C-alpha positions in Angstrom: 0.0 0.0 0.0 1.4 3.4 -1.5 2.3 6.2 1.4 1.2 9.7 0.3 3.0 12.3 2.5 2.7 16.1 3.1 5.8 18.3 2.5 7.9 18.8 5.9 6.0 15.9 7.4 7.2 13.3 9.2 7.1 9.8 8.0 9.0 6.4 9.3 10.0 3.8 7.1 11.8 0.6 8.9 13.9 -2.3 7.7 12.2 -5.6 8.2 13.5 -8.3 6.5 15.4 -9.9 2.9 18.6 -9.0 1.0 19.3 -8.4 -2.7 22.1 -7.3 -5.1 22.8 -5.2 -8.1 24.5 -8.0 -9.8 23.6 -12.2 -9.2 26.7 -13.3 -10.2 29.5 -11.5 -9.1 28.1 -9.8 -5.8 26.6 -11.1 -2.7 23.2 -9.9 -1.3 23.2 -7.3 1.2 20.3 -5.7 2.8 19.2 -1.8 2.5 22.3 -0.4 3.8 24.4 -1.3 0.9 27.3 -2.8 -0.1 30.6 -1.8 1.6 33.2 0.4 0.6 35.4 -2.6 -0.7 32.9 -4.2 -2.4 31.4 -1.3 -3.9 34.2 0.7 -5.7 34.3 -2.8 -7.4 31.2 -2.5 -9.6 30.9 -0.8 -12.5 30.3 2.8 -11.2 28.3 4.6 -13.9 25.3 2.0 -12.5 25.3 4.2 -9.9 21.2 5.9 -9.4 23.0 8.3 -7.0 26.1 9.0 -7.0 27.3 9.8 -3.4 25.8 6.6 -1.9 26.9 2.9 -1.6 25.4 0.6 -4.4 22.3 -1.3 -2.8 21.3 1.2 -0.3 17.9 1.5 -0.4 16.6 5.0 -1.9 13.4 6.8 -1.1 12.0 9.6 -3.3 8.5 12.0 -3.2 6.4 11.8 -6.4 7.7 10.3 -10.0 10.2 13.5 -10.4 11.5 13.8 -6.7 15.0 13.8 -5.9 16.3 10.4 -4.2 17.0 10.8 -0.8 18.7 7.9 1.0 16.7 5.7 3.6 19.0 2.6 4.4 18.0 0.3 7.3 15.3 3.2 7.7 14.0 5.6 10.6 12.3 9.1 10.6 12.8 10.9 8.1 11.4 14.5 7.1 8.9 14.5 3.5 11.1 17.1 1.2 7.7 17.1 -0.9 4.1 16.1 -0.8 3.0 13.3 -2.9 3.4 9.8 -2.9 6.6 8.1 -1.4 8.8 5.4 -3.8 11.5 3.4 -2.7 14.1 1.8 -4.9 17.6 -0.1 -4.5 20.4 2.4 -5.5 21.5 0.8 -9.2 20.4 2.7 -12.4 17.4 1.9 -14.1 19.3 0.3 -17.3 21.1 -2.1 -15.0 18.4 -3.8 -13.2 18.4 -6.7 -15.2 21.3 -8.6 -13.2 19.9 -7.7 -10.0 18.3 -10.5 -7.5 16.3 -10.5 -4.4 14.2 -8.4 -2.4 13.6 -6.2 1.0 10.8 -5.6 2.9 9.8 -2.7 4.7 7.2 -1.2 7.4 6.3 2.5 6.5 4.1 4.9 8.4 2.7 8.5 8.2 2.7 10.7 11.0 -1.2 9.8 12.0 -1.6 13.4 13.0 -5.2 13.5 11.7 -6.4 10.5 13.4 -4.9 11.1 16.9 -5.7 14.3 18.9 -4.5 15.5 22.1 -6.4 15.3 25.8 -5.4 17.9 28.8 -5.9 17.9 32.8 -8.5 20.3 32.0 -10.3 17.8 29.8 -10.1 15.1 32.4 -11.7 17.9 35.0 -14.7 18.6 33.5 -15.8 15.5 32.5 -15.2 14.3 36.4 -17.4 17.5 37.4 -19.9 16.9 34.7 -19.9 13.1 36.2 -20.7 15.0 40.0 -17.3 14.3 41.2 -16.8 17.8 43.1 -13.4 18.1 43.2 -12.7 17.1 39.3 -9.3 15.1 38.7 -6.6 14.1 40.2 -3.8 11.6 40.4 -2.9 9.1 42.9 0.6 8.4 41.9 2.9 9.0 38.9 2.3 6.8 36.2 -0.9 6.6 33.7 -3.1 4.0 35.5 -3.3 6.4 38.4 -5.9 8.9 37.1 -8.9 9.5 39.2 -12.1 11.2 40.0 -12.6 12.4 43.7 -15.8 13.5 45.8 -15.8 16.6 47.9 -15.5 13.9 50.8 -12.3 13.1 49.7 -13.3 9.1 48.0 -11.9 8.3 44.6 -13.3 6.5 41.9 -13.0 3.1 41.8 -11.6 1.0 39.0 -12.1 -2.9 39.6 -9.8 -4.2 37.2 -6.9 -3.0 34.7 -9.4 -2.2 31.9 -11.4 0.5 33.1 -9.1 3.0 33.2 -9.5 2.6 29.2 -13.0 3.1 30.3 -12.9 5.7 31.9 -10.4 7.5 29.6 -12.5 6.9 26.5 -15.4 8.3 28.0 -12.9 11.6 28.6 -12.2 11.6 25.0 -15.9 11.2 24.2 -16.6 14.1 26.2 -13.9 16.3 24.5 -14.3 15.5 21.1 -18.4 15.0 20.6 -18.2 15.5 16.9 -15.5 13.1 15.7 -16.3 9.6 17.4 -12.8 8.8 19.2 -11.4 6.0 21.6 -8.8 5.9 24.5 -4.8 5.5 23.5 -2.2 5.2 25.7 1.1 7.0 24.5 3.5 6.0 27.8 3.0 4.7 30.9 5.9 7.5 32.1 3.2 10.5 32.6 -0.1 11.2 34.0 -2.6 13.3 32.0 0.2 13.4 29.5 0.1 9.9 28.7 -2.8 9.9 27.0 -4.4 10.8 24.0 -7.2 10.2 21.8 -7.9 8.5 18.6 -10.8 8.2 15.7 -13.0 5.2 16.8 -11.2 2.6 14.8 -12.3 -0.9 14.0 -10.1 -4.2 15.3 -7.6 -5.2 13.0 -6.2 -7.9 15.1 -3.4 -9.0 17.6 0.3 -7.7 16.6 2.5 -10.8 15.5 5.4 -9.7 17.6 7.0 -13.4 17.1 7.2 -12.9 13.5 8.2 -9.9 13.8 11.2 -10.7 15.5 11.5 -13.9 12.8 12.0 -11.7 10.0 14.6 -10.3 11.9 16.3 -13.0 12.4 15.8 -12.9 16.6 13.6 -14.7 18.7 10.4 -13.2 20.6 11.7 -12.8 24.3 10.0 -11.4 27.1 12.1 -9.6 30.1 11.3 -10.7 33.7 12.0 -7.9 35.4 9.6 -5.6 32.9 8.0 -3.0 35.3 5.0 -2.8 33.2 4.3 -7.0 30.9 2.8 -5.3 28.3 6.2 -3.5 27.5 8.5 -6.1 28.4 8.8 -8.0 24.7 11.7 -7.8 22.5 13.5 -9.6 19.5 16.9 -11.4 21.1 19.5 -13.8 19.4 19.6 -17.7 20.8 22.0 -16.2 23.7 20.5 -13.1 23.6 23.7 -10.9 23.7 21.8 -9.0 21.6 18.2 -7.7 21.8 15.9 -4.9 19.8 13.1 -3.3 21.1 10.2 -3.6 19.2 7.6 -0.7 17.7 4.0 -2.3 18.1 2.5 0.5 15.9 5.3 -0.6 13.3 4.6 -4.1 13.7 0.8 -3.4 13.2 1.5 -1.3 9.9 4.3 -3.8 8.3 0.9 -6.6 9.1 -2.2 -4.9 8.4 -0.9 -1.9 6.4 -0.1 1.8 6.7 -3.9 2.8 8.1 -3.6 0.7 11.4 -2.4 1.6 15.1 -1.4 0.0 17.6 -3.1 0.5 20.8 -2.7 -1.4 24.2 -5.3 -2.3 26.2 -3.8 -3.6 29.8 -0.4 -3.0 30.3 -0.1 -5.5 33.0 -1.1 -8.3 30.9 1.5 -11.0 29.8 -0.1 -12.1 27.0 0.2 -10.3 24.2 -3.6 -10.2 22.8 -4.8 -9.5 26.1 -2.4 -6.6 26.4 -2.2 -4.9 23.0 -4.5 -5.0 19.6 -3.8 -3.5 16.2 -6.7 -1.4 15.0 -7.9 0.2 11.5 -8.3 4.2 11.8 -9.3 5.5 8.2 
């Protein structure tokens, strides 16, 4: 699925998986960082697409006529244009015909005009409107610790993890009556901070965080000591001496395409489709 993009906006493409190369038989594959400097001043240099970068590197450019920019293993990059975003390995058009193999990618939009922000005010008035006298407030430092309180100095009560969702999606109802919006949680490091709201999305499905990790070469691992389960996951080697975090919201878009989100639903949860879901938002 194409990525359309709005000059000066930001956009994240990430490297996945596969390898290829500019030439079957005389090179080997390498992935979307290119070939070395060795290797590279090898090859026939006027096969070059651009110039100043390494032969292989994968290329990104706005629109049919934009100027190739290079994207590599990937990131967050800035859009130098609007229009649709094409990515390409760095070898001339007229010597494609020796190349082999492929790369895969995850790309995502900024999401700006599906996610809109919540304040302490917001949280306030809905608690008054609900008769909680004194509005809001917060009973320690993290997300989960939101409240309402009486004048008498009793707190709303949650009974389990999942009503704080609740509760915060009937904030964002309140604060955006027009649009049709559900709870997100952005961090668990924050209070009325960590939160936002989102267009009233549809379920995609639960985030395939061990394949993930597959086409990475890595194994799904999750870390005991995780203060909050639902955040614990990464992609570790068979020893794992090494270990990558992982991006839900890039896992959802690499699996159910550049209009999903990630969203978690119970950050204490250990299993991963009780704690997190993937959902559509256009």
């Amino acid at each position: 699925m194409p990525l359309s993009v709005r000059k000066g906006e930001k956009f994240t493409v990430l490297y996945v998986s596969g390898t290829w190369t500019v030439d079957v038989r005389n090179f080997p594959r390498v992935g979307p960082a290119g070939y070395g400097a060795a290797i590279d001043r090898k090859i026939f240099q006027p096969c070059k697409f651009v110039a100043g970068q390494p032969f292989g590197k994968l290329l990104g450019r706005i629109g049919e006529g934009g100027t190739a920019f290079p994207v590599g293993t990937g990131g967050t990059l800035t859009a130098p244009d609007s229009g649709t975003l094409f990515l390409r390995i760095n070898d001339a058009d007229h010597c494609l015909g020796d190349n082999g193999g492929e790369v895969s990618v995850a790309m995502a939009g900024d999401d700006d005009d599906v996610r809109h922000p919540i304040s302490r005010q917001d949280f306030d008035d809905y608690c008054r409107d609900q008769g909680y006298e004194e509005g809001a407030v917060t009973t320690g430092s993290d997300a989960y610790s939101l409240r309402c309180k009486n004048s008498d100095g009793s707190l709303q009560v949650f009974n389990n993890p999942e009503d704080i969702h609740n509760f915060v999606g009937e904030v964002c109802q309140s604060a955006y009556p027009d649009i049709g919006v559900i709870d997100r949680l952005i961090t668990m490091k924050g209070t009325y901070s960590a939160w936002e709201c989102m267009n009233r999305a549809s379920y995609a499905g639960v985030p395939d965080l061990q394949g993930w990790c597959e086409s990475r070469g890595l194994a799904l691992s999750h870390r005991a000591d995780a203060k909050y389960a639902a955040y614990g996951w990464t992609c570790a080697n068979a020893d794992r001496t090494h270990s990558e975090g992982i991006s839900v919201g890039m896992v959802c878009k690499s699996q159910f395409g550049q209009d999903s989100l990630d969203r978690v639903s119970n950050v204490r949860a250990e299993d991963i489709g009780d704690a997190w879901d993937c959902r559509y938002v256009r």
